[in-house]
XYZ file of N, CA, C and O in Angstrom:
824
model
N 45.293 306.300 53.117
C 46.000 306.824 55.674
C 45.338 304.863 55.514
O 46.429 304.592 56.140
N 44.984 304.114 55.370
C 43.988 302.850 55.464
C 45.153 302.712 54.890
O 46.480 301.291 55.533
N 45.816 302.171 53.289
C 45.831 301.533 53.167
C 48.041 302.057 53.107
O 49.471 300.836 53.046
N 48.089 303.181 53.507
C 49.294 303.292 53.909
C 49.817 302.832 55.229
O 51.004 302.297 55.797
N 48.690 302.420 56.462
C 49.328 302.210 57.257
C 48.868 301.138 57.434
O 49.908 300.177 58.782
N 48.335 300.031 56.561
C 48.417 298.696 55.823
C 49.780 298.400 56.020
O 50.298 296.899 55.977
N 50.294 298.925 55.066
C 51.937 298.894 54.227
C 52.941 298.978 54.716
O 53.820 297.616 55.160
N 52.642 300.349 56.094
C 53.733 299.985 57.501
C 53.581 298.538 58.428
O 54.745 297.848 58.321
N 52.186 298.889 58.307
C 53.115 297.379 58.914
C 53.452 296.412 58.788
O 54.100 295.281 59.419
N 52.677 295.795 57.152
C 53.235 294.436 57.169
C 55.110 294.473 56.947
O 54.735 294.146 56.550
N 55.883 295.747 56.373
C 57.263 296.657 56.012
C 57.030 295.812 57.636
O 59.168 294.979 57.595
N 56.529 295.964 58.280
C 57.202 296.404 60.243
C 57.186 295.114 60.614
O 58.475 294.324 60.777
N 56.472 294.233 60.215
C 56.541 292.589 60.438
C 57.590 292.113 59.765
O 57.669 291.111 59.872
N 57.301 292.239 58.283
C 58.666 291.422 57.508
C 59.987 291.598 57.693
O 60.728 291.310 57.889
N 60.579 292.774 58.604
C 61.427 293.315 58.729
C 61.903 292.783 60.159
O 63.208 291.380 60.149
N 60.324 292.335 61.335
C 61.276 291.136 62.056
C 60.792 289.578 61.538
O 62.038 289.062 62.343
N 60.443 289.770 60.721
C 60.371 288.140 60.597
C 62.460 288.451 60.004
O 62.196 286.907 59.899
N 62.442 289.131 59.341
C 63.537 288.437 58.676
C 64.559 288.890 60.002
O 65.708 288.190 59.482
N 64.910 290.075 60.703
C 65.628 289.729 62.310
C 65.161 287.470 62.228
O 66.696 287.080 62.639
N 64.764 287.539 62.740
C 64.744 286.614 63.640
C 64.702 285.658 62.844
O 66.034 284.618 63.535
N 64.642 285.328 61.258
C 65.189 284.404 60.868
C 66.507 284.391 60.855
O 67.610 283.563 60.248
N 67.496 285.733 60.330
C 68.386 286.069 60.372
C 69.664 284.962 62.080
O 69.723 284.868 61.707
N 69.263 285.957 63.408
C 68.608 285.434 64.491
C 69.292 284.169 64.203
O 69.769 282.731 64.943
N 67.755 283.338 64.097
C 68.075 281.897 63.865
C 68.513 280.719 63.289
O 69.580 279.928 63.602
N 69.111 281.104 62.086
C 70.101 281.534 61.045
C 71.592 280.540 61.619
O 72.417 280.203 61.590
N 71.965 281.934 62.908
C 73.250 282.218 62.920
C 73.377 281.242 64.227
O 74.490 280.986 64.376
N 72.681 281.277 64.930
C 72.835 280.344 66.477
C 73.113 279.486 65.382
O 72.892 278.460 66.583
N 72.236 278.540 64.538
C 71.768 277.579 64.279
C 73.407 277.449 64.134
O 74.086 275.597 63.530
N 74.711 277.881 62.645
C 75.598 277.535 62.869
C 76.630 277.656 63.408
O 77.547 277.201 63.390
N 76.508 279.069 64.783
C 77.278 278.654 65.304
C 77.780 277.535 66.494
O 78.650 276.744 66.898
N 75.570 277.045 66.268
C 75.723 275.735 67.104
C 76.691 274.934 66.543
O 77.801 274.070 67.421
N 76.319 274.384 65.352
C 76.638 273.514 64.601
C 78.527 272.952 64.682
O 79.502 272.147 65.094
N 79.016 275.048 64.130
C 80.301 274.494 64.918
C 81.185 274.612 66.027
O 81.811 272.912 66.431
N 80.462 274.602 67.214
C 81.068 273.939 68.121
C 80.528 272.430 68.704
O 81.193 271.854 69.152
N 79.030 271.849 68.403
C 78.981 270.857 67.731
C 80.085 269.966 67.005
O 80.592 268.547 67.248
N 80.071 270.440 65.891
C 81.303 269.801 65.444
C 82.129 269.441 65.838
O 83.190 268.478 66.153
N 83.410 270.180 66.516
C 84.596 270.432 66.818
C 84.583 269.310 68.491
O 85.251 268.561 69.103
N 83.694 269.570 69.336
C 83.544 268.962 70.540
C 83.193 268.201 70.460
O 83.321 266.517 70.883
N 82.350 266.976 69.639
C 81.790 265.736 69.243
C 82.859 265.099 68.525
O 83.016 263.961 68.032
N 83.371 265.645 67.047
C 83.982 265.000 66.133
C 85.569 265.879 65.767
O 86.209 264.111 65.576
N 85.709 266.205 66.203
C 87.376 266.862 67.131
C 88.017 267.226 66.079
O 87.226 267.395 64.638
N 89.376 268.169 65.697
C 90.068 268.779 65.447
C 89.261 268.400 63.509
O 89.470 269.070 62.758
N 90.181 267.011 63.149
C 90.530 266.473 62.253
C 88.701 266.859 61.028
O 89.119 267.104 60.124
N 88.240 267.009 61.667
C 86.813 267.120 61.306
C 85.907 267.838 61.056
O 84.630 267.950 60.238
N 86.606 268.382 60.970
C 86.243 270.659 61.426
C 86.665 270.886 59.888
O 87.114 271.208 60.062
N 85.675 271.316 59.460
C 85.229 271.655 57.992
C 83.947 272.636 57.269
O 82.601 271.609 58.159
N 84.041 272.624 55.847
C 82.603 273.537 55.648
C 81.820 272.752 55.480
O 80.600 272.707 56.180
N 81.970 271.582 55.339
C 80.843 270.886 54.557
C 80.579 270.347 56.303
O 79.341 270.115 55.752
N 81.271 269.520 56.978
C 80.725 268.568 57.879
C 79.692 269.671 58.692
O 79.075 268.949 59.732
N 80.459 271.116 59.064
C 79.151 272.130 59.447
C 77.673 272.362 59.007
O 77.254 272.412 59.890
N 77.611 272.400 57.514
C 77.773 272.688 57.096
C 75.907 271.042 57.150
O 74.654 271.184 57.324
N 76.516 269.692 57.404
C 75.743 269.113 57.393
C 75.264 269.110 59.148
O 73.609 269.123 58.928
N 75.980 269.985 59.760
C 75.498 269.671 61.249
C 74.115 270.758 61.248
O 73.214 270.316 62.406
N 74.421 271.670 60.463
C 73.402 272.717 60.439
C 72.223 273.240 59.762
O 71.328 273.130 59.519
N 72.589 271.392 58.953
C 71.117 271.513 57.596
C 71.278 271.994 56.533
O 70.376 273.007 56.400
N 71.685 272.780 56.454
C 72.582 273.775 54.812
C 73.131 273.357 54.856
O 74.260 272.799 54.047
N 73.630 274.201 53.284
C 74.693 274.234 52.193
C 76.457 275.113 52.773
O 76.123 275.866 53.425
N 76.604 274.065 52.071
C 78.427 274.864 52.482
C 77.841 276.668 51.595
O 79.015 276.394 52.792
N 77.176 276.382 51.162
C 77.300 277.726 50.489
C 76.905 278.490 52.021
O 77.885 279.688 52.005
N 76.056 279.071 52.030
C 76.040 279.633 53.362
C 76.068 279.685 54.725
O 76.750 280.495 55.049
N 77.428 278.197 54.184
C 78.580 278.397 56.035
C 79.222 279.180 55.554
O 79.603 279.995 55.929
N 80.084 279.256 54.324
C 80.976 279.606 54.094
C 80.895 281.167 53.706
O 81.582 282.297 53.852
N 79.086 281.963 53.327
C 78.934 282.990 53.363
C 79.610 282.943 55.394
O 80.471 285.325 54.882
N 79.339 282.266 55.713
C 79.194 282.671 57.303
C 80.481 282.816 58.014
O 81.472 283.357 58.422
N 81.271 281.627 57.475
C 82.869 282.147 58.217
C 83.825 281.103 56.872
O 82.844 279.892 56.343
N 84.556 281.875 56.062
C 84.677 281.424 54.531
C 86.094 280.468 55.215
O 86.225 280.130 54.069
N 86.709 279.841 56.140
C 87.256 278.913 55.595
C 87.527 278.920 57.463
O 86.623 278.688 58.051
N 88.209 277.511 56.789
C 88.607 277.018 58.549
C 89.015 276.937 59.929
O 88.186 277.351 61.103
N 89.603 278.545 59.188
C 90.477 279.133 60.321
C 88.934 280.330 61.432
O 88.633 280.045 62.132
N 87.989 280.531 59.836
C 87.098 281.172 60.373
C 86.666 280.485 61.694
O 85.436 280.735 63.040
N 85.709 279.253 61.632
C 85.286 278.080 62.042
C 85.954 278.137 63.562
O 85.392 277.704 64.442
N 87.750 277.981 63.781
C 87.987 277.900 64.609
C 88.430 278.835 65.803
O 87.818 278.706 66.776
N 88.482 279.932 65.472
C 88.059 281.702 65.704
C 87.373 281.629 66.635
O 86.750 282.317 67.699
N 85.621 281.022 65.540
C 84.025 281.824 66.269
C 84.736 281.108 67.273
O 83.789 281.002 68.198
N 84.720 278.770 67.368
C 84.802 278.196 68.216
C 85.584 278.657 69.423
O 84.539 278.556 70.471
N 87.040 279.479 69.880
C 87.542 279.757 70.297
C 86.721 281.258 71.060
O 86.307 281.108 72.351
N 86.253 281.637 70.036
C 85.465 283.161 70.734
C 84.186 282.585 71.782
O 84.329 283.550 72.730
N 83.441 281.767 71.229
C 82.771 281.441 72.054
C 83.486 280.498 73.106
O 82.210 280.451 74.800
N 83.979 279.609 73.196
C 84.127 280.092 74.495
C 84.473 280.527 75.381
O 83.637 279.774 76.192
N 85.469 281.250 75.137
C 85.863 282.339 76.212
C 84.845 283.229 76.397
O 84.363 283.756 77.505
N 83.544 282.875 75.515
C 82.274 283.759 76.476
C 81.600 282.810 76.801
O 80.356 284.272 78.281
N 81.471 281.754 77.258
C 80.812 281.075 78.113
C 81.408 281.137 79.408
O 81.023 281.081 80.085
N 82.989 280.194 79.648
C 83.772 280.909 80.857
C 83.150 281.749 81.556
O 83.732 281.876 82.702
N 83.739 283.605 80.354
C 83.482 283.903 81.473
C 82.371 285.261 81.501
O 82.765 284.876 82.932
N 81.104 283.863 80.904
C 79.790 284.297 82.229
C 80.296 283.358 83.659
O 79.829 283.897 84.605
N 80.179 282.842 83.373
C 80.512 281.014 83.583
C 81.248 281.861 85.493
O 80.572 282.163 87.036
N 82.865 281.481 85.430
C 83.455 282.154 86.230
C 83.489 283.508 86.650
O 83.476 284.149 87.963
N 82.270 284.688 86.087
C 82.440 286.466 86.703
C 80.814 285.632 87.689
O 80.637 286.257 88.860
N 80.012 284.575 87.316
C 78.446 284.948 87.612
C 79.286 283.352 89.207
O 79.134 284.270 90.544
N 79.878 282.787 88.850
C 81.330 282.065 90.785
C 81.596 282.916 91.426
O 81.699 282.762 92.227
N 82.474 283.927 90.497
C 83.087 284.976 91.744
C 81.841 285.286 92.096
O 82.777 285.400 93.716
N 80.674 286.908 91.656
C 80.540 286.638 92.039
C 79.242 285.845 93.609
O 78.775 286.877 94.634
N 79.677 284.971 93.215
C 78.413 284.689 93.992
C 79.222 283.320 95.016
O 78.635 283.443 96.720
N 80.400 283.326 95.695
C 81.533 283.945 96.451
C 80.723 284.346 97.753
O 81.016 285.255 97.604
N 81.533 283.382 99.086
C 80.969 284.466 100.505
C 83.084 285.241 100.426
O 83.413 286.493 101.057
N 84.331 284.497 99.929
C 85.506 284.780 100.157
C 86.125 284.556 98.866
O 85.699 283.665 97.677
N 87.108 285.070 98.836
C 88.212 285.096 97.864
C 88.634 283.366 97.994
O 88.996 282.983 95.993
N 88.674 283.015 98.050
C 89.043 281.252 98.674
C 88.291 279.907 97.952
O 88.452 279.545 97.095
N 87.579 280.974 98.816
C 85.775 279.711 97.642
C 85.642 279.993 96.732
O 85.696 279.884 95.105
N 86.502 282.101 96.141
C 86.226 282.230 94.232
C 86.593 280.895 93.392
O 86.521 280.987 92.253
N 87.945 281.660 94.351
C 89.132 280.978 93.345
C 88.839 278.660 93.297
O 88.480 278.560 92.034
N 88.795 278.506 94.252
C 88.133 277.351 94.039
C 87.397 277.171 93.148
O 87.412 276.009 92.511
N 86.417 277.794 93.150
C 84.790 277.967 92.121
C 84.994 277.846 90.511
O 84.770 276.693 90.026
N 86.564 278.695 90.688
C 86.867 278.881 89.069
C 87.351 278.191 88.940
O 87.685 278.384 87.378
N 88.594 278.252 89.632
C 89.465 276.235 88.634
C 88.722 275.489 88.533
O 89.188 274.765 87.577
N 87.632 275.238 89.432
C 86.708 274.367 89.595
C 86.045 273.593 88.208
O 86.075 272.694 87.531
N 85.073 274.931 87.948
C 84.439 275.077 86.568
C 85.764 274.425 85.409
O 84.992 274.524 84.272
N 87.303 274.885 84.990
C 88.034 274.875 84.239
C 88.498 273.518 84.377
O 88.773 272.706 82.930
N 87.735 272.183 84.918
C 88.017 270.738 84.892
C 86.696 270.103 83.862
O 85.717 271.115 83.590
N 87.290 268.930 83.210
C 85.544 268.040 82.661
C 85.191 267.423 83.569
O 84.948 266.107 83.873
N 84.205 268.687 84.345
C 83.519 267.462 85.629
C 82.397 266.597 84.690
O 81.667 266.213 85.902
N 81.502 267.408 84.210
C 80.826 267.191 82.935
C 80.345 267.350 81.517
O 81.558 267.289 81.199
N 79.238 266.875 81.198
C 79.231 266.968 79.633
C 80.113 267.784 78.812
O 80.275 268.604 78.073
N 79.335 269.347 79.840
C 79.536 270.410 79.472
C 80.915 270.926 79.121
O 81.398 271.639 78.186
N 81.352 270.629 80.450
C 82.940 271.200 79.989
C 83.957 270.467 79.678
O 85.108 270.637 79.536
N 83.516 269.010 80.049
C 84.404 268.391 78.842
C 84.380 268.115 77.532
O 86.683 268.563 76.424
N 82.776 269.470 76.555
C 83.031 269.488 75.193
C 83.204 270.822 75.302
O 84.901 270.917 73.987
N 84.151 271.727 76.208
C 84.241 272.898 76.104
C 86.130 272.391 76.684
O 86.494 273.896 75.428
N 86.848 270.952 77.216
C 88.309 270.971 76.783
C 88.521 270.319 75.460
O 89.582 269.973 75.042
N 87.637 269.356 74.905
C 87.990 268.880 73.508
C 88.531 269.547 72.606
O 89.108 270.265 72.318
N 86.934 271.091 73.054
C 87.391 272.466 71.496
C 88.238 273.553 72.022
O 89.232 273.331 71.105
N 88.819 273.379 73.146
C 90.570 274.140 73.298
C 91.122 273.240 72.840
O 91.985 273.940 72.374
N 91.540 272.256 73.265
C 92.556 271.292 72.722
C 91.694 271.654 71.599
O 93.844 271.567 70.644
N 91.070 271.214 70.716
C 91.387 271.137 69.232
C 91.502 272.102 69.096
O 92.847 272.569 68.129
N 91.181 273.442 69.177
C 91.372 274.345 69.239
C 93.509 274.779 68.878
O 94.073 274.858 68.338
N 94.246 274.729 70.182
C 95.475 275.152 70.287
C 95.925 274.284 69.830
O 97.695 274.635 69.594
N 95.298 272.814 68.977
C 96.155 272.394 68.618
C 96.602 272.638 67.169
O 97.841 272.791 66.482
N 95.299 273.773 66.329
C 95.689 274.669 65.331
C 96.258 275.221 65.213
O 96.864 275.692 64.367
N 96.223 276.238 66.979
C 97.474 277.040 67.014
C 98.780 277.206 65.990
O 98.786 277.684 66.344
N 99.129 275.973 67.497
C 100.428 275.369 67.261
C 101.801 276.556 65.287
O 101.966 277.306 65.943
N 99.965 275.601 64.749
C 100.981 276.616 63.141
C 100.259 277.672 62.258
O 100.572 277.938 61.433
N 99.599 278.642 63.147
C 99.276 279.840 63.283
C 98.883 280.814 63.606
O 98.876 280.555 65.564
N 99.791 281.636 63.927
C 100.400 283.021 64.249
C 98.311 283.541 64.331
O 98.451 284.337 65.614
N 97.844 283.416 63.765
C 97.071 284.531 63.886
C 96.130 283.338 65.105
O 95.374 284.372 65.864
N 95.934 282.181 64.955
C 95.075 281.575 66.088
C 95.096 281.581 67.096
O 95.113 281.555 68.543
N 96.789 281.880 67.374
C 98.417 281.046 68.565
C 98.202 283.509 69.057
O 97.675 282.777 70.159
N 97.487 283.948 68.794
C 97.278 285.168 69.449
C 96.407 285.477 69.959
O 96.067 285.981 70.921
N 95.105 284.927 68.926
C 93.902 285.229 70.130
C 93.705 283.986 71.612
O 93.768 284.414 72.807
N 94.662 282.433 71.155
C 94.386 282.277 72.302
C 95.882 283.349 73.170
O 95.482 282.959 74.681
N 96.342 283.600 73.044
C 96.912 284.088 73.603
C 96.728 284.941 74.953
O 97.101 285.648 76.318
N 95.360 286.332 74.405
C 95.086 287.149 74.095
C 94.606 286.160 75.453
O 93.925 287.156 76.905
N 93.041 285.779 74.996
C 92.586 284.188 76.215
C 93.090 283.548 77.372
O 92.794 284.651 77.765
N 93.839 283.754 76.924
C 94.997 282.565 78.222
C 94.978 284.048 79.588
O 95.920 283.457 80.324
N 95.679 285.146 78.354
C 96.834 286.225 78.998
C 94.922 286.797 80.206
O 95.692 286.802 81.078
N 94.178 286.663 80.527
C 92.830 287.006 80.746
C 93.010 285.945 81.790
O 92.554 286.205 82.641
N 92.700 285.305 81.529
C 91.998 284.508 82.275
C 93.717 283.525 83.257
O 94.198 284.115 84.515
N 95.111 283.761 82.475
C 95.826 284.496 84.108
C 95.958 285.365 85.283
O 96.171 284.923 86.546
N 95.146 286.245 84.372
C 95.185 287.589 85.113
C 94.382 287.257 85.990
O 93.997 287.776 87.736
N 93.386 286.430 86.463
C 92.020 286.303 86.366
C 92.328 285.803 88.516
O 92.290 285.967 89.256
N 92.249 284.623 87.586
C 93.566 283.996 88.452
C 94.615 284.316 89.745
O 94.481 283.911 90.403
N 95.324 284.440 88.754
C 96.722 284.752 89.282
C 95.104 286.617 91.093
O 95.923 286.532 91.931
N 95.145 287.729 90.171
C 94.056 288.406 91.729
C 93.701 287.867 91.744
O 93.379 288.622 93.812
N 93.305 286.345 92.317
C 92.252 285.729 93.047
C 93.158 285.164 93.977
O 92.372 285.816 95.176
N 94.299 284.269 94.325
C 95.236 284.124 94.835
C 95.629 285.183 95.582
O 95.365 285.195 96.268
N 96.235 286.570 95.095
C 96.479 287.692 95.371
C 95.576 287.537 96.770
O 95.414 288.000 98.044
N 94.371 287.685 96.713
C 93.111 287.988 97.069
C 93.000 286.934 98.624
O 93.039 287.490 99.687
N 93.583 285.693 98.615
C 93.470 284.881 99.354
C 93.896 284.665 99.597
O 94.551 284.195 100.888
N 94.969 286.252 99.804
C 96.068 286.574 101.010
C 97.289 286.178 100.781
O 98.432 285.903 101.964
N 97.736 285.405 99.289
C 99.156 283.974 99.225
C 100.444 285.087 98.209
O 99.989 285.580 97.591
N 101.164 285.364 98.867
C 102.163 285.719 98.073
C 102.840 285.425 96.580
O 102.332 284.380 96.831
N 104.019 285.101 95.778
C 104.015 285.415 94.876
C 102.692 284.390 94.073
O 103.218 283.342 93.354
N 102.100 285.506 94.291
C 100.417 284.821 93.673
C 100.771 284.456 92.302
O 99.985 283.872 91.853
N 100.998 285.083 91.534
C 101.035 285.474 89.984
C 102.406 283.171 88.931
O 101.321 282.654 88.685
N 103.294 282.747 90.468
C 103.178 281.919 89.963
C 103.417 280.590 91.109
O 102.811 279.775 90.010
N 101.738 280.915 92.004
C 101.631 280.025 91.835
C 100.009 279.930 91.555
O 98.983 278.449 91.413
N 99.714 281.072 90.664
C 98.107 281.116 89.719
C 98.990 279.657 88.760
O 98.085 279.156 88.171
N 99.706 280.410 87.907
C 100.492 279.418 86.908
C 100.544 277.676 87.373
O 100.372 276.670 86.513
N 100.828 277.664 88.978
C 100.591 275.734 89.223
C 99.243 275.820 89.323
O 99.144 274.750 88.480
N 98.877 276.615 89.285
C 96.389 276.131 89.561
C 96.686 275.639 88.503
O 95.513 274.834 87.740
N 96.658 277.175 87.270
C 96.313 276.671 86.140
C 96.769 275.406 85.042
O 95.916 275.138 84.706
N 98.034 275.483 85.248
C 98.569 273.860 84.270
C 98.174 272.482 85.441
O 97.597 271.489 84.122
N 97.675 272.747 86.909
C 96.379 271.828 86.601
C 95.662 271.469 86.632
O 94.428 270.519 85.528
N 94.747 272.306 86.598
C 93.644 272.157 85.635
C 93.438 271.848 84.358
O 92.597 270.749 84.158
N 94.118 272.603 83.689
C 93.622 272.469 82.271
C 94.789 270.899 81.355
O 94.049 271.023 80.891
N 95.431 270.889 82.320
C 96.292 269.474 82.356
C 94.836 268.254 82.287
O 95.323 267.525 81.893
N 94.651 268.239 84.271
C 93.627 267.181 83.841
C 93.148 268.199 83.648
O 92.140 266.393 82.928
N 92.045 268.985 82.506
C 90.290 268.525 81.615
C 92.062 268.341 80.632
O 89.801 267.448 80.266
N 92.358 267.921 80.002
C 92.568 267.189 78.861
C 93.236 266.542 78.632
O 91.671 265.801 77.815
N 93.587 265.677 79.849
C 93.606 264.429 80.494
C 92.411 263.518 80.189
O 92.077 262.398 79.893
N 91.671 264.350 80.851
C 89.790 263.893 81.098
C 89.324 263.906 79.707
O 88.533 262.567 80.487
N 89.768 264.110 78.819
C 88.824 264.805 77.671
C 89.268 263.297 77.385
O 88.556 262.768 76.477
N 89.985 263.687 77.352
C 90.841 262.064 76.144
C 90.819 259.952 76.759
O 90.137 259.253 76.479
N 90.084 260.361 78.979
C 90.429 259.403 78.905
C 89.785 259.489 80.577
O 89.740 259.604 81.827
N 88.467 259.513 80.147
C 87.744 259.922 81.851
C 87.569 258.961 82.699
O 87.295 259.230 83.502
N 87.572 257.972 82.371
C 88.014 256.266 82.827
C 89.110 256.994 84.030
O 88.926 255.969 85.416
N 89.889 257.269 83.244
C 91.915 257.039 84.775
C 90.700 259.002 85.172
O 92.412 258.632 86.184
N 89.956 259.829 84.694
C 90.110 260.992 85.253
C 88.508 261.126 85.991
O 88.538 262.274 85.372
N 88.207 260.922 86.531
C 87.103 260.979 87.218
C 86.648 262.358 87.711
O 87.703 262.930 87.820
N 85.479 262.558 87.457
C 85.020 264.338 87.978
C 86.249 264.108 89.488
O 85.982 265.549 89.244
N 85.230 263.006 90.564
C 85.711 263.293 91.920
C 87.706 263.235 91.958
O 87.484 263.710 93.077
N 88.567 262.517 90.889
C 89.704 262.531 91.192
C 90.054 263.152 89.958
O 91.322 264.424 91.572
N 89.478 265.054 89.517
C 90.094 266.290 89.374
C 89.749 266.609 90.591
O 91.009 267.815 91.034
N 88.686 266.925 91.602
C 88.401 267.644 92.478
C 89.130 267.910 93.218
O 89.996 268.382 94.263
N 89.484 266.662 94.133
C 90.048 265.637 94.814
C 91.911 266.326 94.594
O 93.008 266.777 95.418
N 92.357 266.123 93.177
C 93.215 266.091 92.465
C 93.941 268.571 93.136
O 95.018 268.693 92.993
N 92.904 268.674 92.596
C 93.451 269.616 92.984
C 92.643 270.410 93.880
O 93.329 271.978 94.506
N 91.951 270.116 94.483
C 92.054 270.182 96.977
C 92.634 270.378 97.428
O 93.416 270.853 97.268
N 93.878 268.335 96.779
C 95.262 268.890 97.340
C 96.580 269.672 96.869
O 97.254 269.563 98.074
N 95.614 269.649 96.001
C 97.529 271.263 95.234
C 96.785 272.628 96.295
O 97.422 273.798 96.689
N 95.703 272.976 95.731
C 95.279 274.055 96.769
C 95.631 274.116 98.360
O 95.606 274.858 99.273
N 95.230 273.244 99.222
C 95.795 272.721 99.703
C 97.049 272.224 100.460
O 98.091 272.873 101.519
N 97.668 271.772 100.130
C 99.717 272.637 99.142
C 99.728 273.575 99.376
O 101.191 274.267 99.957
N 99.208 275.009 98.836
C 99.768 275.957 99.304
C 98.660 276.929 99.694
O 99.405 278.733 99.439
N 98.401 276.642 101.036
C 97.567 276.957 101.694
C 96.375 277.550 102.251
O 96.199 278.913 102.213
N 95.437 277.372 99.829
C 94.568 277.727 99.592
C 93.587 276.916 100.528
O 92.588 277.702 99.943
N 93.005 276.555 101.415
C 92.003 275.476 100.800
C 91.823 275.468 102.594
O 92.528 276.093 103.320
């Protein structure tokens, strides 16, 4: 009876340790994919580079991500989840639809190290997606959700032609973020925010 209890306890501990190890490995690989694309750029996103960043073998990376497309898909999924969680939090905490609109759009600018890295990942993925139908389909699906959110917020703020205005605002934000990620001195955070506020004011949303 004592031996059975001990065996059950050891088995339980072993399973728990294996689970923790698996989660830690997956998180390390996930972080490596993000860091390589965000810090080194699209051209250097390879199985070998991710393995070096994660401190593991290329075989281990390929077990999780069999090719470069899988790496890119994972980076785009991470970006979608990170921004979705953030905008939902910002929208929920805003007092009015107009405050929510400004907050949600602002987080899409390249205002700090985190959002600049996100812009680099986004532009890198988009560049790769142009010639890849699978990747471009993923981009369109995620972008559709983003457009629908901004359109809803513009309409909630009381403006007609919500979809057209939403597209104009999204184009400004994504364009400014892309430009700022490549030339931060020309597009510092205060300038990006002023650009957004000027366009919101022009549409009488400020």
